[in-house]
mmCIF file of C-alpha atoms in Angstrom:
data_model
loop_
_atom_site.group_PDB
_atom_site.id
_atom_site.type_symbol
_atom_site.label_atom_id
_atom_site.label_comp_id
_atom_site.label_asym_id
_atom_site.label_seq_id
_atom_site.Cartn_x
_atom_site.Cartn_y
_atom_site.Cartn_z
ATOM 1 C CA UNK A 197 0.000 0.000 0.000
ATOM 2 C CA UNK A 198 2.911 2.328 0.945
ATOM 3 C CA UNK A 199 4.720 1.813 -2.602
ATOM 4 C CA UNK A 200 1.268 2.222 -4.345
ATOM 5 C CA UNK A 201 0.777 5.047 -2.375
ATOM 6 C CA UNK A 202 3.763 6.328 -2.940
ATOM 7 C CA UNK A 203 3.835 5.519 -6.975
ATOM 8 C CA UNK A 204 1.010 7.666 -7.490
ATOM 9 C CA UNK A 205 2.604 10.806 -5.660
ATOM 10 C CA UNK A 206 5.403 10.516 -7.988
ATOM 11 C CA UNK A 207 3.225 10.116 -11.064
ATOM 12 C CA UNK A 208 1.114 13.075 -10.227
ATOM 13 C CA UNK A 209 4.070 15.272 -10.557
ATOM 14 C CA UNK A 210 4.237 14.849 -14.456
ATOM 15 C CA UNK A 211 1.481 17.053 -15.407
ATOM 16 C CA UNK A 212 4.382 19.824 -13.929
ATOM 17 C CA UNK A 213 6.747 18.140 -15.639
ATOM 18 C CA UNK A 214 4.950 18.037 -19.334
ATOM 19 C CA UNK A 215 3.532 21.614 -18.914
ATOM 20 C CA UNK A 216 7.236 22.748 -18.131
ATOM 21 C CA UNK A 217 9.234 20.903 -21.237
ATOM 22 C CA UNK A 218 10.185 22.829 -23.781
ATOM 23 C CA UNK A 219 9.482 20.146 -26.396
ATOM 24 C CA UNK A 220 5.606 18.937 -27.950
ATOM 25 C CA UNK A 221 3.505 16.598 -25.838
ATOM 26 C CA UNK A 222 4.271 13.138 -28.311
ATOM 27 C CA UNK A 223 7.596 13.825 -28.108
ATOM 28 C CA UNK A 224 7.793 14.784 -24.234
ATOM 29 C CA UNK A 225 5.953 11.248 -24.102
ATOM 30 C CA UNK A 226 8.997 9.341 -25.998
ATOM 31 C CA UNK A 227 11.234 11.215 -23.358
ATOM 32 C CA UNK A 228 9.613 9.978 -20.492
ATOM 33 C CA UNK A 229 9.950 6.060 -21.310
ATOM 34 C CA UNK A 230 13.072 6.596 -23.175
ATOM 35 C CA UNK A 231 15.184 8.227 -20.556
ATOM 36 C CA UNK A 232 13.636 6.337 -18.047
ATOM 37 C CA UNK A 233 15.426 3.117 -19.175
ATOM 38 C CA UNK A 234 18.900 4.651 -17.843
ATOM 39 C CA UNK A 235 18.158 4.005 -14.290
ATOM 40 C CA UNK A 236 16.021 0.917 -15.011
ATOM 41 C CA UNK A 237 18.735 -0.354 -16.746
ATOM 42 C CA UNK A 238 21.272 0.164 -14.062
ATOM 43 C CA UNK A 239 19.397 -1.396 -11.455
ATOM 44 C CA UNK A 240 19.333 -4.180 -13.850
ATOM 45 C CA UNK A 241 22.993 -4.389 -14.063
ATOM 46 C CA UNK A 242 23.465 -3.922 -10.156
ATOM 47 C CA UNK A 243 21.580 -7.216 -9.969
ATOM 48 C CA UNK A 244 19.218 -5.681 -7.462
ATOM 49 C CA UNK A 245 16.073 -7.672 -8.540
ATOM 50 C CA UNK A 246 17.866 -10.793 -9.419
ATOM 51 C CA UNK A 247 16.624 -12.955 -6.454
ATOM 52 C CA UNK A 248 13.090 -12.529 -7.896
ATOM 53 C CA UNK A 249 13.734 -12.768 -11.288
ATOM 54 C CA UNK A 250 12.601 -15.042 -13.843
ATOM 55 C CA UNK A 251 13.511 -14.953 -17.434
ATOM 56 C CA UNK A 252 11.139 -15.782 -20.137
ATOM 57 C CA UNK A 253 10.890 -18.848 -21.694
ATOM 58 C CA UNK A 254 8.424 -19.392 -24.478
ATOM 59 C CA UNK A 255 7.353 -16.279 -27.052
ATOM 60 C CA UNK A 256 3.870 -16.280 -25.685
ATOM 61 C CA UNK A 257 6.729 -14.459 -22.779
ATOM 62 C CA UNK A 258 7.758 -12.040 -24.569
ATOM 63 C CA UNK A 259 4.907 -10.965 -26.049
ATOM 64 C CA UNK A 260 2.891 -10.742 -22.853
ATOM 65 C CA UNK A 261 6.120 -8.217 -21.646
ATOM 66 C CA UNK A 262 5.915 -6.387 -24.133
ATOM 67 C CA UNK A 263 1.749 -5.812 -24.449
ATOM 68 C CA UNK A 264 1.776 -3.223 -21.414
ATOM 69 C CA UNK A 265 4.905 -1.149 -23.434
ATOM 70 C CA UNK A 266 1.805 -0.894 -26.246
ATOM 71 C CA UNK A 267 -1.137 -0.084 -24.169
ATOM 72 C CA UNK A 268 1.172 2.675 -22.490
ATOM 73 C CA UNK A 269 2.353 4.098 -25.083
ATOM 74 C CA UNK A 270 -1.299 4.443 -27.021
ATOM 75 C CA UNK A 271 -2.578 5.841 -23.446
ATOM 76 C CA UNK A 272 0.597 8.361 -23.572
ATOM 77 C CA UNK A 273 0.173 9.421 -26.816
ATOM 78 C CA UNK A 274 -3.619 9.743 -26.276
ATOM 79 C CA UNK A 275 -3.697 11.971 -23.322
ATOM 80 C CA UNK A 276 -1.229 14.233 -24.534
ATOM 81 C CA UNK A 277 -3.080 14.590 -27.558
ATOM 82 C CA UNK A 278 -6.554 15.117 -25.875
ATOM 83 C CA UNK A 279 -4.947 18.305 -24.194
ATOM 84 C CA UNK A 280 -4.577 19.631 -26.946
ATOM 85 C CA UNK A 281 -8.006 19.530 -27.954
ATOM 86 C CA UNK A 282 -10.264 19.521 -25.185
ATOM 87 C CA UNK A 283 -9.999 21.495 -21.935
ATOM 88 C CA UNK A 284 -7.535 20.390 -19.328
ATOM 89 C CA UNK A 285 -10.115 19.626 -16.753
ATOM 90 C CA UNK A 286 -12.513 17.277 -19.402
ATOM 91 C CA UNK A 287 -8.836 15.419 -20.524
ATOM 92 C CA UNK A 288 -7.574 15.218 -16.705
ATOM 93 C CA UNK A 289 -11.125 13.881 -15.610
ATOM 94 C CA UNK A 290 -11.737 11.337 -18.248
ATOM 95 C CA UNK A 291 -8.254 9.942 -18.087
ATOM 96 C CA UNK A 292 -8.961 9.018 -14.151
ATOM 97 C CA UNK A 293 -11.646 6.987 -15.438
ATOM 98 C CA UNK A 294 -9.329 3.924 -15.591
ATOM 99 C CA UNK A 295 -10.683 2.334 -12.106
ATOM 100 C CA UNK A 296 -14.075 1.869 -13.836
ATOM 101 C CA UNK A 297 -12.307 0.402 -16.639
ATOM 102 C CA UNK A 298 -10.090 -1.885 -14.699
ATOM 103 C CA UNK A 299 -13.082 -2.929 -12.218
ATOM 104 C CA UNK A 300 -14.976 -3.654 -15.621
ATOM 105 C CA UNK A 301 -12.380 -5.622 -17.305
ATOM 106 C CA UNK A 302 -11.003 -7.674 -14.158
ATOM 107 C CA UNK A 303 -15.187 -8.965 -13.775
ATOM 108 C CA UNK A 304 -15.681 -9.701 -17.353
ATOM 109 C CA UNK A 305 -12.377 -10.874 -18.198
ATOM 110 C CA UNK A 306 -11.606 -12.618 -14.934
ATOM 111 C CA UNK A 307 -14.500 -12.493 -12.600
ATOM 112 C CA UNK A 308 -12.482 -10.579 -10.261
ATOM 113 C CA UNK A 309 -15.428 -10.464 -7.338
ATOM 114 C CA UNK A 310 -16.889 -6.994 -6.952
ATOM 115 C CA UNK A 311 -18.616 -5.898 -3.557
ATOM 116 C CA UNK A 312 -20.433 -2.690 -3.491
ATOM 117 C CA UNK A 313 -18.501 -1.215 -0.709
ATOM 118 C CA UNK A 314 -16.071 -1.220 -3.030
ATOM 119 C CA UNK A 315 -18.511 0.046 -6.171
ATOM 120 C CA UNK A 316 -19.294 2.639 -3.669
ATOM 121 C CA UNK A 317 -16.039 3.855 -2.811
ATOM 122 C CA UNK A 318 -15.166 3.816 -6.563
ATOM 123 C CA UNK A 319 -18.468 5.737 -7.051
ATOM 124 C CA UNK A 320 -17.378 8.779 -4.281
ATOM 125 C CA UNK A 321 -13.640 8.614 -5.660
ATOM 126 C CA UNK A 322 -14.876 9.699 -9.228
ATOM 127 C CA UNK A 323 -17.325 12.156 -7.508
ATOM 128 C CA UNK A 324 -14.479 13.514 -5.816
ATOM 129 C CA UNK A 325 -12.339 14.300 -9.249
ATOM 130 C CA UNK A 326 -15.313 15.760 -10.990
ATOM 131 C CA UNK A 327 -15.530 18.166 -8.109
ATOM 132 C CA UNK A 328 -11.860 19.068 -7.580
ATOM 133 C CA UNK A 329 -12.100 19.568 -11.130
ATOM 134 C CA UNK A 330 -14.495 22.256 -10.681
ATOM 135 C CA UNK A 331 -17.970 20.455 -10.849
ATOM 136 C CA UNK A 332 -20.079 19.784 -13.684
ATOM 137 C CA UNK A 333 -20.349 23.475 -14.914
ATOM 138 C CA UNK A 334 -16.404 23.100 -15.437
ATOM 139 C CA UNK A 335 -17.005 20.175 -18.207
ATOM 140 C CA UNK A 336 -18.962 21.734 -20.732
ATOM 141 C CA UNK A 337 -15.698 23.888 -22.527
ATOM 142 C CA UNK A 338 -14.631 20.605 -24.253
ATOM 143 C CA UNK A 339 -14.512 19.218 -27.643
ATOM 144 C CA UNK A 340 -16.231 16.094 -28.071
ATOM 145 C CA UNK A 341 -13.593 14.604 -30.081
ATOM 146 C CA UNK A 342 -10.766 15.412 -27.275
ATOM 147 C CA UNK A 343 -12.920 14.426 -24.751
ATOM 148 C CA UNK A 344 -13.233 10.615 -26.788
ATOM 149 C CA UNK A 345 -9.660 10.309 -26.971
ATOM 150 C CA UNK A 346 -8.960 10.842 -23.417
ATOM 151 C CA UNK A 347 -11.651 8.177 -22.423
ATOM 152 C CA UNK A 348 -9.600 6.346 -24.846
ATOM 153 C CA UNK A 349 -6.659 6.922 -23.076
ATOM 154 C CA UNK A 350 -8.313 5.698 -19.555
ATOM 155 C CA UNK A 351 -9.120 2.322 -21.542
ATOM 156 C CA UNK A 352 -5.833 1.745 -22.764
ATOM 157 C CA UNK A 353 -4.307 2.756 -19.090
ATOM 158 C CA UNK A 354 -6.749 -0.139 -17.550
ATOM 159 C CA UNK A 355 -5.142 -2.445 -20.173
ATOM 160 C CA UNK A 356 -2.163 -1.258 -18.765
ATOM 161 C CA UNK A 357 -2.591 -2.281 -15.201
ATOM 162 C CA UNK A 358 -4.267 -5.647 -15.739
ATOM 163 C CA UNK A 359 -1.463 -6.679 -17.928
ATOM 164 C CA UNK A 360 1.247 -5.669 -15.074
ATOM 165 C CA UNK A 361 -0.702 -6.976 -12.652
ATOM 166 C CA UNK A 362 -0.645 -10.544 -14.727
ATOM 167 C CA UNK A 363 2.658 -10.359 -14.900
ATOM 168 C CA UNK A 364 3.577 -9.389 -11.484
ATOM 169 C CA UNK A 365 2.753 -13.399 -10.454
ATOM 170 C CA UNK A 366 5.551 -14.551 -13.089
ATOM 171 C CA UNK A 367 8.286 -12.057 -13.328
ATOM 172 C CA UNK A 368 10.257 -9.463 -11.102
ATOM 173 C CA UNK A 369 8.962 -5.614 -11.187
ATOM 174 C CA UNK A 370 12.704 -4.821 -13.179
ATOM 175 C CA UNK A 371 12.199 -7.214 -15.964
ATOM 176 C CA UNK A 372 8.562 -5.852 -16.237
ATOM 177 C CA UNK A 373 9.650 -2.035 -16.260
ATOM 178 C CA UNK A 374 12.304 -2.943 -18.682
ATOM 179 C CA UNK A 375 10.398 -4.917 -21.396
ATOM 180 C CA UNK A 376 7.728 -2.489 -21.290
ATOM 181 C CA UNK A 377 8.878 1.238 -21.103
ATOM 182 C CA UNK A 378 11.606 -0.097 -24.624
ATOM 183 C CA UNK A 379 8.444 -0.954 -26.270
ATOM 184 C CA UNK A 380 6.523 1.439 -25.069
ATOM 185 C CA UNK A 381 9.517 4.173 -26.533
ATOM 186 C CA UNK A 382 9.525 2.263 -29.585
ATOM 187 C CA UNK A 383 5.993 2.238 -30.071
ATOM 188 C CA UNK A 384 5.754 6.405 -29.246
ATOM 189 C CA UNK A 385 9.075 7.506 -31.583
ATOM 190 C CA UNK A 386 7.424 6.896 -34.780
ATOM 191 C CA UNK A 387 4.286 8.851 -33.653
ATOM 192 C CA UNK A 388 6.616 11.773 -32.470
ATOM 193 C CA UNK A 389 8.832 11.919 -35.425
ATOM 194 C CA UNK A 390 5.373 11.632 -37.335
ATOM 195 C CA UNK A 391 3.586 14.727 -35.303
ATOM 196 C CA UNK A 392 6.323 16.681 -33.776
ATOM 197 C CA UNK A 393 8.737 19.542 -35.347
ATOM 198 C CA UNK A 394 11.449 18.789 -32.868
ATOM 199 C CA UNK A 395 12.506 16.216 -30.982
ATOM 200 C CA UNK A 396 15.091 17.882 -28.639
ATOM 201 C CA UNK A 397 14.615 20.643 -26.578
ATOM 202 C CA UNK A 398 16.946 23.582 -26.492
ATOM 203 C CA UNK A 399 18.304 24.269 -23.499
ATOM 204 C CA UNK A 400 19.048 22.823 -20.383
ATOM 205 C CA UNK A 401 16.064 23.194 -18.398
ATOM 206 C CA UNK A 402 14.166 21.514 -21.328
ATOM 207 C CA UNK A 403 16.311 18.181 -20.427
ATOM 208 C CA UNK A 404 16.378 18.810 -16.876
ATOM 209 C CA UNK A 405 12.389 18.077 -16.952
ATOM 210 C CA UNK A 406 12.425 15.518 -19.225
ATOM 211 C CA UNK A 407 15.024 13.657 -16.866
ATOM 212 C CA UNK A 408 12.873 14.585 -13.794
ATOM 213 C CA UNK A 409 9.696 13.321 -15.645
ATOM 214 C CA UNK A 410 11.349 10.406 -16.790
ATOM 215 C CA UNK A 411 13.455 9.613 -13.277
ATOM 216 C CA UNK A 412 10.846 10.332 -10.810
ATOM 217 C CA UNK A 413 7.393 9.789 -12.570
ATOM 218 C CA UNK A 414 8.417 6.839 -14.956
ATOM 219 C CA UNK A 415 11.008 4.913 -13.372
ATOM 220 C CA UNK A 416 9.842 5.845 -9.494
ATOM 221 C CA UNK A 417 6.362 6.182 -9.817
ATOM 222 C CA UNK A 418 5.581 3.042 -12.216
ATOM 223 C CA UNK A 419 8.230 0.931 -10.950
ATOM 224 C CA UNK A 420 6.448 1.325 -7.416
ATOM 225 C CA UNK A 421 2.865 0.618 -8.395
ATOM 226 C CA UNK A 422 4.109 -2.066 -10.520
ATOM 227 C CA UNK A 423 5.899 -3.639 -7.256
ATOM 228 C CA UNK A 424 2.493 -3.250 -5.278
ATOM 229 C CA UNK A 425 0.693 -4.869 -8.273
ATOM 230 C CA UNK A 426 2.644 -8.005 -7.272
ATOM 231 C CA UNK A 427 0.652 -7.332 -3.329
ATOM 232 C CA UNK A 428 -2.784 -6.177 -4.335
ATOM 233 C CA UNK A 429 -5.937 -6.175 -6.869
ATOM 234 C CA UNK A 430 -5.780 -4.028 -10.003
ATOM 235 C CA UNK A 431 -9.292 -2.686 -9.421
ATOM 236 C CA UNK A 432 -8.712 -1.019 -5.864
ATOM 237 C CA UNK A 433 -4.740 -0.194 -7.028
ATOM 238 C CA UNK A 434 -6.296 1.557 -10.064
ATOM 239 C CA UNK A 435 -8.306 3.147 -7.681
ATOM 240 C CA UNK A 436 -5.999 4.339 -5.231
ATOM 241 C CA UNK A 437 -4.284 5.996 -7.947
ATOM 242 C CA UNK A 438 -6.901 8.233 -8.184
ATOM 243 C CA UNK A 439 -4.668 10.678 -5.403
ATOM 244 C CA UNK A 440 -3.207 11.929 -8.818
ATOM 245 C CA UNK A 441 -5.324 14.773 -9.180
ATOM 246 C CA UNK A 442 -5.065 15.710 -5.633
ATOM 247 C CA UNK A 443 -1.690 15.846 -5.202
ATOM 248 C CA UNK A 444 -1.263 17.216 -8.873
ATOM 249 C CA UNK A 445 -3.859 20.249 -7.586
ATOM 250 C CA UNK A 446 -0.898 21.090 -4.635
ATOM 251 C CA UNK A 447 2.143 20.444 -6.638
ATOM 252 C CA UNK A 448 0.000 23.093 -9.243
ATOM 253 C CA UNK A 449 -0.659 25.343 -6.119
ATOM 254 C CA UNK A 450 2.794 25.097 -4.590
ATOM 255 C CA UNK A 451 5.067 24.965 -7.884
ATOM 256 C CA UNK A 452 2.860 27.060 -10.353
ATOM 257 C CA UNK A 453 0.939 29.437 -8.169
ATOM 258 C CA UNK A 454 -2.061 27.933 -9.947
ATOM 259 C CA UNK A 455 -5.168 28.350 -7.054
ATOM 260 C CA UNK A 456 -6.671 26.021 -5.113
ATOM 261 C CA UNK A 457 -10.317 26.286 -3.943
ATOM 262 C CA UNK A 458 -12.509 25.645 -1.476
ATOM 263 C CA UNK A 459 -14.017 23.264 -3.964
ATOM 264 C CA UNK A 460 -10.833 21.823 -4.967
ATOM 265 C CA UNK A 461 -9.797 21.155 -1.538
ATOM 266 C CA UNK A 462 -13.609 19.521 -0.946
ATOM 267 C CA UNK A 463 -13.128 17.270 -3.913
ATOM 268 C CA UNK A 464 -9.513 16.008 -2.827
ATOM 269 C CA UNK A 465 -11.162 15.137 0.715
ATOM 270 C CA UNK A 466 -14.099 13.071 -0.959
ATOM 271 C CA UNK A 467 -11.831 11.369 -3.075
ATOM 272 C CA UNK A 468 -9.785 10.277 -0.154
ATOM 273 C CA UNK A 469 -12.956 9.211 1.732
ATOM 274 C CA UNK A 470 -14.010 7.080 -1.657
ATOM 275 C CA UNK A 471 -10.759 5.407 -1.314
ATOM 276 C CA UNK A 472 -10.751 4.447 2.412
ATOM 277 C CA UNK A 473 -14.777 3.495 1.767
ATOM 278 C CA UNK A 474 -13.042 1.108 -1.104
ATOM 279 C CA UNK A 475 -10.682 -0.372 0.955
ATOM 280 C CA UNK A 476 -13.171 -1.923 3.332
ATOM 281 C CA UNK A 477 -14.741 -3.125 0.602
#
């Protein structure tokens, strides 16, 4: 709980990181995953994860290692793109949508039980976002288009977790990072090259973000929730992850001077309460 916990703190910090680089939003994506496979790659090499390792045997392995490198990199490439065409609160709010997704999928696909504590607390957790997002009245300023590709890219982000948290019974969180952020950065470089008229940023602090998003939000953040995937249920660690927004909202508040509300503050409360409800459940 502490790593998931923990995981999605350093994830919500790269909505500072993307609106800070100096470079578009596909290629800020290939960035992310790409420079995050330095320090992946070291721990690799320091044979850190070793004792827990297991190294794929059939090609039915490697493809299944490299399927969450493809949802990620379609949910990526999706996001980035709906903010650029629908408001940031509609893209933001629809992307969080991934719980329902994940609770969905995990029933259907593997009758993962669902009690309605639980389908309560998700309920109040996605109350909670709408409001710390400003309410209803703060949804209507999107496109529709936008607003389908960032539901898009809260389906692809379920995908994402239900294939890590497959994996997690068969092979160590390392070998999992490492298979899937190279395909996810070779999936996202043609799209970039494709989209975007440069690829490098100019100066300095243009890296320095990149390597901050891709240090602390790829290769902290995802490595940690794909540890705690290995300890408990996609559904409630999908939902858990919801403590994005909130902790996006203060980074914003503290890092950006960007305000924070009575109502944003009321909707960060509600969705902790929705998590804690879920929990129980």
């Amino acid at each position: 709980m502490a790593a998931l916990l923990v995981g999605g703190v350093a994830i919500a910090g790269s909505p500072i990181f993307v609106r800070l680089s100096e470079v578009g939003p596909m290629a800020t994506a290939f960035w992310r995953v790409a420079l995050a496979l330095i320090p992946l790659l070291a721990w690799s090499w320091l044979g850190k994860d070793a004792a827990a390792d297991r190294r794929p045997e059939r090609l039915s392995d490697y493809a299944l290692l490299i399927l969450p490198g493809v949802f990620l990199a379609i949910d990526l490439g999706a996001w980035h793109l709906s903010l650029t065409m629908t408001s940031v609160a509609n893209a933001t709010l629809l992307a969080n949508l991934a719980p329902v997704f994940v609770t969905l999928a995990g029933w259907a696909l593997f009758r993962s039980p669902v009690s309605g504590i639980f389908g309560a607390g998700l309920a109040t957790a996605i109350v909670g976002v709408v409001v710390l997002k400003g309410g209803p009245a703060a949804l209507g300023g999107g496109d529709l288009a936008g607003d389908g590709i960032a539901i898009v890219a809260a389906m692809f982000y379920a995908g994402y977790i239900l294939a890590i948290g497959q994996l997690r019974s068969r092979f160590s969180t390392n070998r999992i990072m490492i298979w899937s952020t190279a395909s996810a950065a070779l999936c996202i470089l043609p799209m970039t090259l494709l989209t975007e008229p440069a690829l490098f940023p100019p100066s300095a602090f243009g890296w320095a973000m990149l390597v901050g998003l891709a240090f602390v939000s790829h290769a902290g953040g995802q490595v940690a929730i794909t540890y705690a995937l290995a300890y408990l249920p996609p559904a409630f660690s999908s939902l858990t992850l919801l403590v994005q927004p909130v902790v996006a909202a203060v980074l914003a508040w503290v890092l950006l001077s960007e305000p924070v509300g009575l109502m944003q503050a009321t909707g960060g409360a509600i969705v902790l309460i929705g998590i804690l409800i879920a929990r129980r459940g």
